[in-house]
């Protein structure tokens, strides 16, 4: 689990996303317990209230649920929920910024598609001769 | 109340080391003198060891404020409880040392020609009177030392200088008045001490002890003045 | 629930006003960061909260009672001062023992555990501790005190990066175990920004801001780009700091971004970045 303190997002959202990532990757399996909020706050040096907020976001979304006296568990169907949510925001979160960056570098949409399909760097004609 | 007791305990703890060192020196000297005298090697008149204790306590009083006050601040004790805890500790330490000295008196007197300070001053041999008188004297000296450091601690540089000069000026003033009044001041002081210390009343040790206690109580009371608004300093 | 109320407190030293009519309410069981530049009045404020000095004006109320000479209230606060107030010739272990006398809730076993973790030698005398270990020694006393309110004045002074990290982790573990009101006064802001829930920023003896760090950061951002464009963008906005590098300019804007701003930014080709607490702090206190 990685939390990037330099990200623009608030820490609690980053924490929620990091837990989601772990669920998607299968590190936290459905109907199993996840690490406690205390462990999270100590390990990542974040305020317990902030950590609690991050976990609560996932509880509200039905990704996690609390078992009284035991801790936090991953809900069944959590993976599906996260996938849906992430797919819905994929365009805004990734494609849009990709296009913005590409525009800055004057990379055309066609080139982007080529890169995605071919997995290559774009051909830069000006440098070819020197190689 | 609870904190008063803790402060008392700490102050006594803080004194323990110095008192042990002091008495090991006093007892070694006493033993040495006893040995020399009993072997007839020397013939000294030896006595008034209590004054040494009084001076020791005065110096101890001068040194027992600053570090303890800071420690009290570190532990968030109020000045009021610090004051009461200290006063009780100072009185207890004085009583303890007066008792030790009085016992030492008897032991020394038993072995060698020795006179305690009360015997020297009043010619009284009463254990109880001697104990009480020394107790009063020690409390007075200890509180005086404590008061002086506290006074210095609570003053800024200018006030420190003023306070240091005042006694000198007072003495000079007394001398001057004494000179123009042909010894009136000196006679008044001597007369006062004569009465206060009980010499005027048929060498009454108890009057002396009472005066010493009154003096100590007065100093102990005014100690609260510099203390009540003292703050943390370097 | 309010636990500490600082009501119209001023502190005057001679001709300088160390604190000027400060009003702060501290909620219980939260971790606060008391932030300010050197000489802003952080230590004065903490000293006033603990009866170590007296306010020229105003009063400090803790759990409904005036703090002045109040042993009951004071016994529930542990204040780790930046200056050493402990007897220099005493050994660390002995001081912990005496701390236990004054604070019955002091956890000796925990203090010993922490000392071992940090490599603090309990047999050492206070005067022989390095700056870092002097801080560690006092911080351990504060963590182990188990009082409802714990105040730290520059707790990581002289600590290396490892020990600083350890300290904040221990502090969080301690807080999670038994929630309490903590106030951490420090000028090392970046490190503490994820640890604290609320920031109290003071400048020249005045309270500038008291807000949750999250709110504070979501209500501030940095905008950067070509100077004239940035200038155009920040027109009419609450801008608290500006940095210029050639024809490049970056400005800290102290308000939340709305959709209109996003459109404008795209039009002007200026970029947004997250405002770090340290950055906001520097801009606010400059």
XYZ file of C-alpha atoms in Angstrom:
651
model
C 0.000 0.000 0.000
C 1.421 3.334 -0.998
C 0.267 6.755 -0.028
C 1.697 9.672 -1.900
C 1.650 12.719 0.307
C 2.402 14.913 -2.680
C -0.734 13.999 -4.537
C -3.338 16.675 -4.973
C -5.965 14.527 -3.337
C -6.714 14.714 0.345
C -4.971 12.024 2.389
C -8.180 10.281 3.417
C -9.206 9.775 -0.211
C -5.771 8.485 -1.083
C -6.036 6.019 1.747
C -9.443 4.869 0.535
C -8.027 4.412 -2.958
C -5.025 2.516 -1.677
C -7.316 0.091 0.137
C -9.425 -0.246 -3.002
C -6.285 -0.988 -5.008
C -5.412 -3.757 -2.610
C -8.875 -5.210 -2.934
C -8.664 -5.064 -6.729
C -5.277 -6.751 -6.683
C -6.659 -9.426 -4.414
C -4.344 -8.579 -1.522
C -7.384 -7.942 0.640
C -9.868 -10.672 -0.235
C -13.610 -10.409 0.200
C -14.941 -11.432 3.606
C -11.499 -11.161 5.161
C -10.257 -8.676 7.699
C -8.122 -5.732 6.642
C -5.461 -4.020 8.743
C -6.810 -1.857 11.550
C -7.159 1.898 11.305
C -4.616 2.227 14.100
C -2.052 0.172 12.188
C -2.664 2.275 9.109
C -2.294 5.567 10.939
C 0.861 4.478 12.722
C 2.490 2.989 9.647
C 1.761 5.952 7.402
C 2.042 8.522 10.168
C -1.411 9.898 9.513
C -3.836 11.291 11.994
C -6.210 8.565 13.236
C -9.209 10.781 12.514
C -8.037 11.144 8.906
C -7.460 7.406 8.604
C -10.894 6.763 10.094
C -12.416 9.112 7.560
C -10.781 7.255 4.703
C -12.027 3.916 5.970
C -15.490 5.355 6.543
C -15.717 6.455 2.930
C -15.400 2.793 1.986
C -17.848 1.727 4.675
C -20.374 4.218 3.271
C -19.853 2.838 -0.210
C -20.408 -0.685 1.044
C -16.887 -1.786 0.208
C -15.973 -2.434 3.825
C -18.074 -3.279 6.824
C -17.429 -3.184 10.548
C -17.675 -6.257 12.713
C -18.193 -5.078 16.237
C -15.173 -5.801 18.368
C -13.311 -7.493 15.536
C -12.461 -4.815 13.003
C -12.910 -4.022 9.351
C -13.854 -6.616 6.751
C -14.089 -6.499 2.974
C -17.726 -6.876 1.844
C -18.614 -9.558 -0.616
C -19.050 -7.963 -4.008
C -16.626 -5.200 -3.050
C -14.377 -5.853 -6.001
C -17.251 -5.503 -8.419
C -18.352 -2.237 -6.829
C -14.890 -0.772 -7.041
C -14.469 -1.862 -10.647
C -17.716 -0.181 -11.611
C -16.851 3.011 -9.831
C -13.376 3.177 -11.249
C -14.552 2.429 -14.761
C -17.012 5.254 -14.515
C -14.326 7.716 -13.535
C -11.647 6.341 -15.843
C -12.205 8.898 -18.530
C -12.095 11.886 -16.164
C -9.215 10.634 -14.107
C -6.892 9.270 -16.753
C -7.921 9.975 -20.318
C -8.591 13.641 -19.805
C -5.224 14.356 -18.236
C -3.570 12.235 -20.882
C -5.131 14.341 -23.599
C -4.186 17.550 -21.839
C -0.563 16.519 -21.551
C -0.564 15.320 -25.155
C -1.929 18.651 -26.328
C 0.895 20.437 -24.530
C 3.430 18.245 -26.293
C 1.515 18.464 -29.610
C 1.035 14.744 -29.792
C -1.983 13.992 -31.919
C -4.784 11.710 -30.861
C -3.757 9.348 -33.664
C -0.279 9.105 -32.240
C -1.725 8.324 -28.838
C -3.786 5.528 -30.301
C -0.688 4.251 -32.106
C 1.245 4.251 -28.876
C -1.490 2.406 -27.054
C -1.817 -0.190 -29.745
C 1.841 -0.580 -30.587
C 3.273 0.134 -27.186
C 6.024 2.194 -28.870
C 7.489 5.597 -28.554
C 6.322 7.912 -31.282
C 8.610 8.145 -34.254
C 10.600 11.300 -34.106
C 11.839 12.016 -37.592
C 14.213 14.797 -36.687
C 16.393 12.515 -34.584
C 16.550 9.604 -36.970
C 19.636 10.702 -38.805
C 21.860 10.986 -35.771
C 21.185 7.441 -34.583
C -2.620 18.836 49.659
C -1.436 15.814 47.775
C 1.039 17.850 45.780
C 2.234 19.555 48.970
C 3.313 16.190 50.288
C 5.052 15.270 47.029
C 6.947 18.538 47.017
C 7.894 17.923 50.646
C 9.139 14.465 49.736
C 11.197 15.752 46.831
C 12.743 18.569 48.860
C 13.732 16.131 51.612
C 15.153 13.770 48.974
C 17.097 16.658 47.483
C 18.611 17.479 50.898
C 19.489 13.922 51.816
C 22.792 13.712 49.979
C 24.113 17.039 51.272
C 23.051 16.239 54.845
C 24.738 12.837 54.740
C 27.970 14.379 53.455
C 27.761 17.125 56.053
C 27.321 14.724 58.941
C 30.010 12.356 57.774
C 32.400 15.289 57.910
C 31.106 16.526 61.285
C 31.235 13.056 62.790
C 34.712 12.340 61.444
C 35.988 15.600 62.880
C 34.287 14.857 66.195
C 35.779 11.389 66.273
C 39.221 12.717 65.445
C 39.036 15.351 68.161
C 37.660 12.842 70.639
C 40.533 10.521 69.828
C 43.171 13.230 70.173
C 41.699 14.637 73.377
C 41.195 11.277 75.011
C 44.809 10.319 74.265
C 45.862 13.602 75.776
C 47.592 14.648 72.577
C 45.886 18.012 72.461
C 43.988 20.080 74.886
C 41.524 22.140 72.918
C 38.364 23.730 74.069
C 35.827 22.510 71.623
C 32.203 23.513 71.275
C 29.433 25.326 69.465
C 29.298 22.915 66.547
C 25.684 23.939 66.048
C 26.811 27.178 64.450
C 28.487 25.133 61.720
C 25.168 23.393 61.095
C 23.373 26.745 61.005
C 25.779 28.070 58.368
C 25.473 24.830 56.411
C 21.703 25.204 56.424
C 21.900 28.837 55.375
C 23.998 27.845 52.359
C 21.759 24.849 51.668
C 18.793 27.228 51.773
C 20.506 29.446 49.226
C 20.947 26.458 46.926
C 17.686 24.597 47.202
C 15.364 26.870 45.298
C 16.052 27.270 41.600
C 16.373 23.680 40.484
C 13.443 22.553 42.616
C 11.257 25.387 41.403
C 11.924 24.390 37.791
C 11.231 20.772 38.594
C 7.972 21.832 40.181
C 7.084 23.731 37.002
C 7.933 20.673 34.914
C 5.450 18.717 36.988
C 2.759 21.383 36.854
C 2.528 21.948 40.598
C 1.046 25.248 41.735
C 3.260 27.757 43.507
C 1.008 27.549 46.546
C 1.631 23.836 46.985
C 5.304 24.316 46.211
C 5.448 26.881 49.008
C 3.715 24.757 51.615
C 5.604 21.620 50.658
C 8.892 23.473 50.945
C 8.102 25.142 54.250
C 7.148 21.807 55.766
C 10.316 20.262 54.365
C 12.549 23.079 55.627
C 11.040 22.896 59.113
C 11.334 19.106 59.186
C 14.950 19.180 58.049
C 15.754 21.787 60.708
C 14.038 19.706 63.394
C 15.854 16.572 62.287
C 19.244 18.251 62.327
C 18.555 19.923 65.674
C 17.764 16.507 67.092
C 20.917 14.953 65.620
C 23.064 17.806 66.923
C 21.535 17.572 70.383
C 22.277 13.862 70.503
C 25.775 14.490 69.196
C 26.113 17.054 71.991
C 25.409 14.478 74.646
C 27.770 11.946 73.128
C 30.586 14.470 72.799
C 29.972 15.904 76.234
C 30.155 12.397 77.647
C 33.561 11.712 76.130
C 35.405 15.010 76.045
C 35.090 18.455 77.536
C 32.572 19.844 75.093
C 30.013 22.609 75.252
C 27.092 22.988 72.914
C 26.147 26.469 71.771
C 23.265 26.738 74.244
C 25.578 25.804 77.097
C 28.060 28.419 75.894
C 25.460 31.160 75.570
C 23.009 30.406 78.311
C 24.842 28.008 80.587
C 21.866 25.703 80.273
C 22.363 22.003 80.017
C 18.750 21.070 79.317
C 18.462 18.700 76.388
C 14.997 19.870 75.486
C 15.761 23.574 75.695
C 18.889 23.061 73.606
C 16.975 21.103 71.034
C 14.255 23.723 70.789
C 16.696 26.595 70.544
C 18.717 24.926 67.793
C 15.561 23.985 65.977
C 14.521 27.657 65.959
C 17.970 28.802 64.880
C 18.202 26.264 62.049
C 14.739 27.061 60.732
C 15.578 30.750 60.761
C 18.847 30.274 58.874
C 17.395 27.834 56.378
C 14.381 30.024 55.621
C 16.622 33.065 55.363
C 18.783 31.336 52.754
C 15.716 30.206 50.866
C 14.213 33.685 50.976
C 17.363 35.374 49.700
C 17.692 33.140 46.613
C 14.032 33.509 45.865
C 14.277 37.262 46.159
C 17.227 37.304 43.761
C 15.482 34.878 41.415
C 12.350 36.957 41.116
C 14.182 40.223 40.502
C 15.488 41.596 37.274
C 19.058 42.855 36.946
C 18.327 46.346 38.203
C 16.380 45.117 41.214
C 19.124 42.614 42.016
C 21.608 45.453 42.254
C 19.217 47.515 44.350
C 18.625 44.616 46.715
C 22.337 43.990 47.028
C 23.067 47.626 47.836
C 20.210 48.157 50.282
C 21.760 46.191 53.198
C 25.068 48.018 52.737
C 23.269 51.378 52.757
C 21.234 50.367 55.790
C 24.351 49.393 57.722
C 26.036 52.636 56.711
C 22.941 54.568 57.761
C 22.828 52.808 61.118
C 26.505 53.512 61.642
C 25.928 57.139 60.826
C 22.934 57.505 63.129
C 24.834 55.566 65.739
C 27.730 57.993 65.388
C 25.616 61.136 65.684
C 23.482 59.656 68.440
C 26.539 58.502 70.365
C 25.936 54.771 70.252
C 22.186 54.857 70.640
C 21.534 52.465 67.745
C 24.096 49.953 68.865
C 22.743 50.037 72.373
C 19.207 49.619 71.070
C 20.211 46.621 68.955
C 22.145 45.013 71.752
C 19.266 45.719 74.134
C 16.789 44.231 71.721
C 18.838 41.097 71.167
C 19.457 40.836 74.883
C 15.729 40.706 75.487
C 14.734 38.767 72.407
C 17.277 36.067 73.000
C 16.235 35.809 76.620
C 19.555 36.873 78.146
C 17.785 39.729 79.884
C 15.327 37.339 81.447
C 17.665 35.312 83.550
C 19.220 33.611 80.490
C 15.915 32.077 79.486
C 16.581 29.671 76.613
C 12.885 29.343 75.840
C 12.456 33.082 75.232
C 15.399 32.867 72.824
C 13.916 29.862 71.082
C 10.544 31.563 70.821
C 12.108 34.653 69.227
C 14.012 32.504 66.772
C 10.787 30.777 65.798
C 8.980 34.094 65.395
C 11.809 35.311 63.185
C 11.731 32.123 61.126
C 7.957 32.307 60.752
C 8.164 35.928 59.635
C 10.740 35.067 56.978
C 8.781 31.996 55.906
C 5.692 34.156 55.472
C 7.365 36.812 53.362
C 8.869 34.049 51.209
C 5.509 33.800 49.514
C 5.888 37.348 48.158
C 8.679 36.641 45.672
C 7.343 33.148 45.037
C 3.702 33.804 44.243
C 4.459 35.338 40.870
C 7.784 33.703 40.096
C 8.059 32.345 36.576
C 10.294 29.994 34.631
C 13.679 31.541 33.869
C 17.047 30.411 32.610
C -16.272 19.138 23.762
C -14.179 22.147 24.537
C -11.343 21.383 26.873
C -9.084 24.427 26.710
C -10.466 27.912 26.283
C -8.056 30.750 25.764
C -10.057 33.896 26.303
C -8.733 37.254 25.201
C -5.236 36.432 26.383
C -2.475 38.992 26.003
C 1.041 38.831 27.327
C 3.220 41.891 27.433
C 6.952 41.840 28.153
C 8.142 45.378 28.685
C 7.339 47.067 25.404
C 6.757 43.937 23.340
C 3.427 42.230 23.023
C 4.180 38.525 22.880
C 0.501 37.701 22.562
C -2.264 40.040 21.566
C -5.857 39.244 22.568
C -5.786 35.613 21.529
C -9.001 33.580 21.599
C -8.723 29.855 20.928
C -11.004 26.964 21.780
C -9.367 23.564 21.875
C -11.613 20.549 21.470
C -10.818 17.479 23.499
C -9.224 14.354 22.043
C -7.771 15.921 18.962
C -4.237 16.434 17.780
C -3.446 20.075 17.111
C -0.455 21.658 15.495
C 0.554 25.004 16.940
C 2.417 26.613 14.084
C 4.225 29.868 13.927
C 7.601 31.300 13.072
C 10.271 31.802 15.701
C 9.105 34.399 18.176
C 5.480 34.201 17.069
C 4.407 33.433 20.631
C 3.993 29.642 20.552
C 5.946 28.947 23.722
C 4.356 31.916 25.484
C 0.951 30.492 24.686
C 1.856 27.035 26.008
C 3.426 28.544 29.131
C 0.243 30.493 29.753
C -1.880 27.378 29.401
C 0.068 25.693 32.165
C 0.368 28.448 34.785
C 4.112 28.739 34.157
C 3.655 32.397 33.335
C 0.654 34.628 33.884
C -1.362 36.501 31.280
C -1.271 40.289 31.302
C -4.884 40.188 30.229
C -7.514 37.497 29.702
C -7.658 34.003 31.131
C -7.187 30.354 30.342
C -10.001 27.961 31.250
C -9.465 24.237 31.230
C -12.394 21.872 31.686
C -14.450 24.743 33.031
C -11.943 25.924 35.614
C -9.428 28.722 35.650
C -5.948 27.316 35.263
C -4.367 29.853 37.631
C -2.709 27.973 40.525
C -5.191 25.162 39.991
C -3.501 21.875 40.892
C -6.487 19.784 39.945
C -6.530 21.070 36.380
C -2.741 21.306 36.078
C -2.311 17.708 37.190
C -4.210 16.641 34.111
C -1.832 18.384 31.729
C 1.661 17.320 30.858
C 3.711 19.985 29.164
C 6.968 19.051 27.516
C 8.841 22.337 27.486
C 11.558 23.089 25.000
C 13.864 24.273 27.765
C 15.115 21.775 30.266
C 13.410 22.174 33.635
C 14.730 18.960 35.120
C 17.578 18.811 37.633
C 20.782 18.474 35.631
C 22.488 16.073 38.018
C 19.633 13.631 38.228
C 19.562 10.401 36.262
C 16.866 9.865 33.657
C 15.391 6.852 35.420
C 15.151 8.810 38.659
C 13.342 11.647 36.945
C 10.849 9.200 35.503
C 10.329 7.825 39.009
C 9.629 11.314 40.330
C 7.381 12.057 37.373
C 5.397 9.014 38.431
C 5.080 10.588 41.886
C 3.577 13.756 40.472
C 1.591 12.032 37.728
C 0.201 8.798 39.157
C -1.026 7.882 35.667
C 2.580 7.839 34.385
C 3.323 4.464 32.799
C 6.820 3.412 33.830
C 6.877 0.207 31.786
C 5.882 2.103 28.655
C 8.523 4.761 29.371
C 11.160 2.039 29.699
C 10.000 0.404 26.469
C 10.160 3.687 24.599
C 13.593 4.456 26.038
C 14.858 1.157 24.752
C 13.336 1.757 21.320
C 14.973 5.158 21.048
C 18.210 4.003 22.627
C 17.908 6.374 25.565
C 20.167 5.292 28.423
C 18.154 5.559 31.633
C 21.316 5.634 33.703
C 22.533 8.845 32.095
C 22.374 12.157 33.875
C 20.220 14.845 32.329
C 23.183 17.161 31.760
C 25.050 14.541 29.746
C 22.246 14.079 27.195
C 22.755 15.469 23.687
C 20.175 17.911 22.324
C 18.425 15.081 20.505
C 18.340 12.769 23.490
C 17.263 15.584 25.786
C 14.250 15.985 23.483
C 13.661 12.233 23.434
C 13.894 12.022 27.210
C 11.270 14.751 27.653
C 9.050 13.467 24.859
C 8.983 10.017 26.437
C 7.954 11.538 29.756
C 5.134 13.331 27.929
C 3.965 10.242 26.044
C 4.070 8.073 29.164
C 2.343 10.647 31.370
C -1.109 9.454 30.282
C -2.685 12.772 31.090
C -5.774 13.980 29.234
C -3.915 16.920 27.773
C -0.347 16.688 26.508
C 1.506 19.710 25.157
C 4.727 19.385 23.171
C 6.989 22.333 22.503
C 9.362 21.499 19.633
C 9.388 17.788 20.487
C 11.700 16.758 17.648
C 14.385 19.368 18.254
C 17.764 17.822 17.413
C 16.297 14.443 16.430
C 17.549 12.743 13.290
C 15.078 11.796 10.545
C 14.718 8.246 11.853
C 13.929 9.303 15.379
C 11.528 11.982 14.182
C 9.639 9.381 12.190
C 9.636 7.049 15.197
C 8.426 9.790 17.486
C 5.439 10.680 15.333
C 4.550 7.013 14.919
C 4.717 6.453 18.663
C 2.643 9.551 19.207
C -0.058 8.273 16.872
C 0.028 4.806 18.433
C -0.242 6.419 21.854
C -3.152 8.555 20.754
C -4.946 5.615 19.123
C -4.528 3.548 22.268
C -5.906 6.272 24.497
C -7.250 9.376 22.734
C -6.226 12.621 24.365
C -5.832 16.274 23.536
C -2.409 16.891 22.067
C -0.899 20.162 20.973
C 2.352 19.994 19.053
C 4.183 23.243 18.644
C 6.753 23.037 15.904
C 8.344 24.838 13.028
C 8.987 21.573 11.137
C 5.591 21.711 9.484
C 5.826 19.321 6.581
C 6.513 16.398 8.888
C 3.668 17.133 11.199
C 1.061 18.010 8.571
C -0.297 14.475 8.220
C -0.160 13.883 11.976
C -2.254 16.815 13.126
C -5.966 17.157 12.649
C -6.125 20.901 13.110
C -3.658 23.690 12.571
C -3.448 26.747 14.783
C -1.325 29.362 13.084
C -0.086 32.355 15.006
C 1.892 35.304 13.753
C 3.411 38.080 15.822
C 1.294 37.185 18.818
C -1.965 37.063 16.923
C -4.091 34.107 15.934
C -4.226 33.992 12.147
C -6.114 30.817 11.576
C -7.455 27.717 13.277
C -8.777 25.124 10.884
C -8.642 21.443 10.114
C -5.653 20.683 7.922
C -7.857 18.982 5.368
C -10.162 21.963 5.053
C -7.233 24.294 4.986
C -5.573 22.396 2.150
C -8.726 21.838 0.144
C -9.303 25.566 0.427
C -5.951 26.488 -1.036
C -4.027 25.689 -4.163
C -1.098 26.848 -6.190
C -1.587 28.195 -9.687
C 1.343 28.638 -12.016
C 2.200 29.607 -15.536
C 3.352 32.548 -17.573
C 3.366 35.714 -15.445
C 0.745 37.788 -17.284
C -1.612 34.821 -17.494
C -1.280 34.007 -13.800
C -1.847 37.665 -13.014
C -5.012 37.580 -15.043
C -6.131 34.416 -13.313
C -5.620 35.636 -9.762
C -7.408 38.906 -10.324
C -10.098 39.247 -7.693
C -8.984 36.098 -5.920
C -7.576 35.847 -2.420
C -3.929 35.386 -3.164
C -1.616 34.870 -0.174
C 1.732 34.321 -1.823
C 3.528 34.877 -5.075
C 6.772 33.503 -6.425
C 8.346 34.739 -9.627
C 11.014 32.946 -11.606
C 11.802 34.835 -14.799
C 8.574 35.062 -16.768
C 7.137 32.190 -14.743
C 4.922 32.927 -11.814
C 3.263 30.791 -9.200
C 0.673 32.050 -6.771
C -0.941 30.487 -3.732
C -4.675 31.090 -3.844
C -6.495 30.828 -0.544
C -9.919 29.693 -1.670
C -11.424 26.536 -3.081
C -11.398 25.886 -6.832
C -14.796 25.985 -8.518
C -15.761 24.964 -12.029
C -15.553 28.510 -13.327
C -11.946 28.659 -12.149
C -11.187 25.425 -13.950
C -12.543 26.783 -17.208
C -10.616 30.017 -16.758
C -7.431 28.120 -15.999
C -7.804 26.085 -19.146
C -8.420 29.224 -21.176
C -5.357 30.944 -19.747
C -3.250 27.786 -19.849
C -2.254 28.015 -16.195
C -1.807 24.942 -14.072
C -3.037 23.941 -10.662
C -1.032 22.153 -8.020
C -1.713 21.064 -4.467
C -0.783 23.583 -1.795
C 1.365 21.947 0.860
C 0.712 22.903 4.470
C 4.241 24.229 4.685
C 3.653 26.423 1.629
C 0.358 27.773 2.926
C 2.003 28.370 6.278
C 4.923 30.272 4.807
C 2.589 32.402 2.687
C 0.284 33.123 5.601
C 3.017 34.060 8.035
C 5.251 36.018 5.702
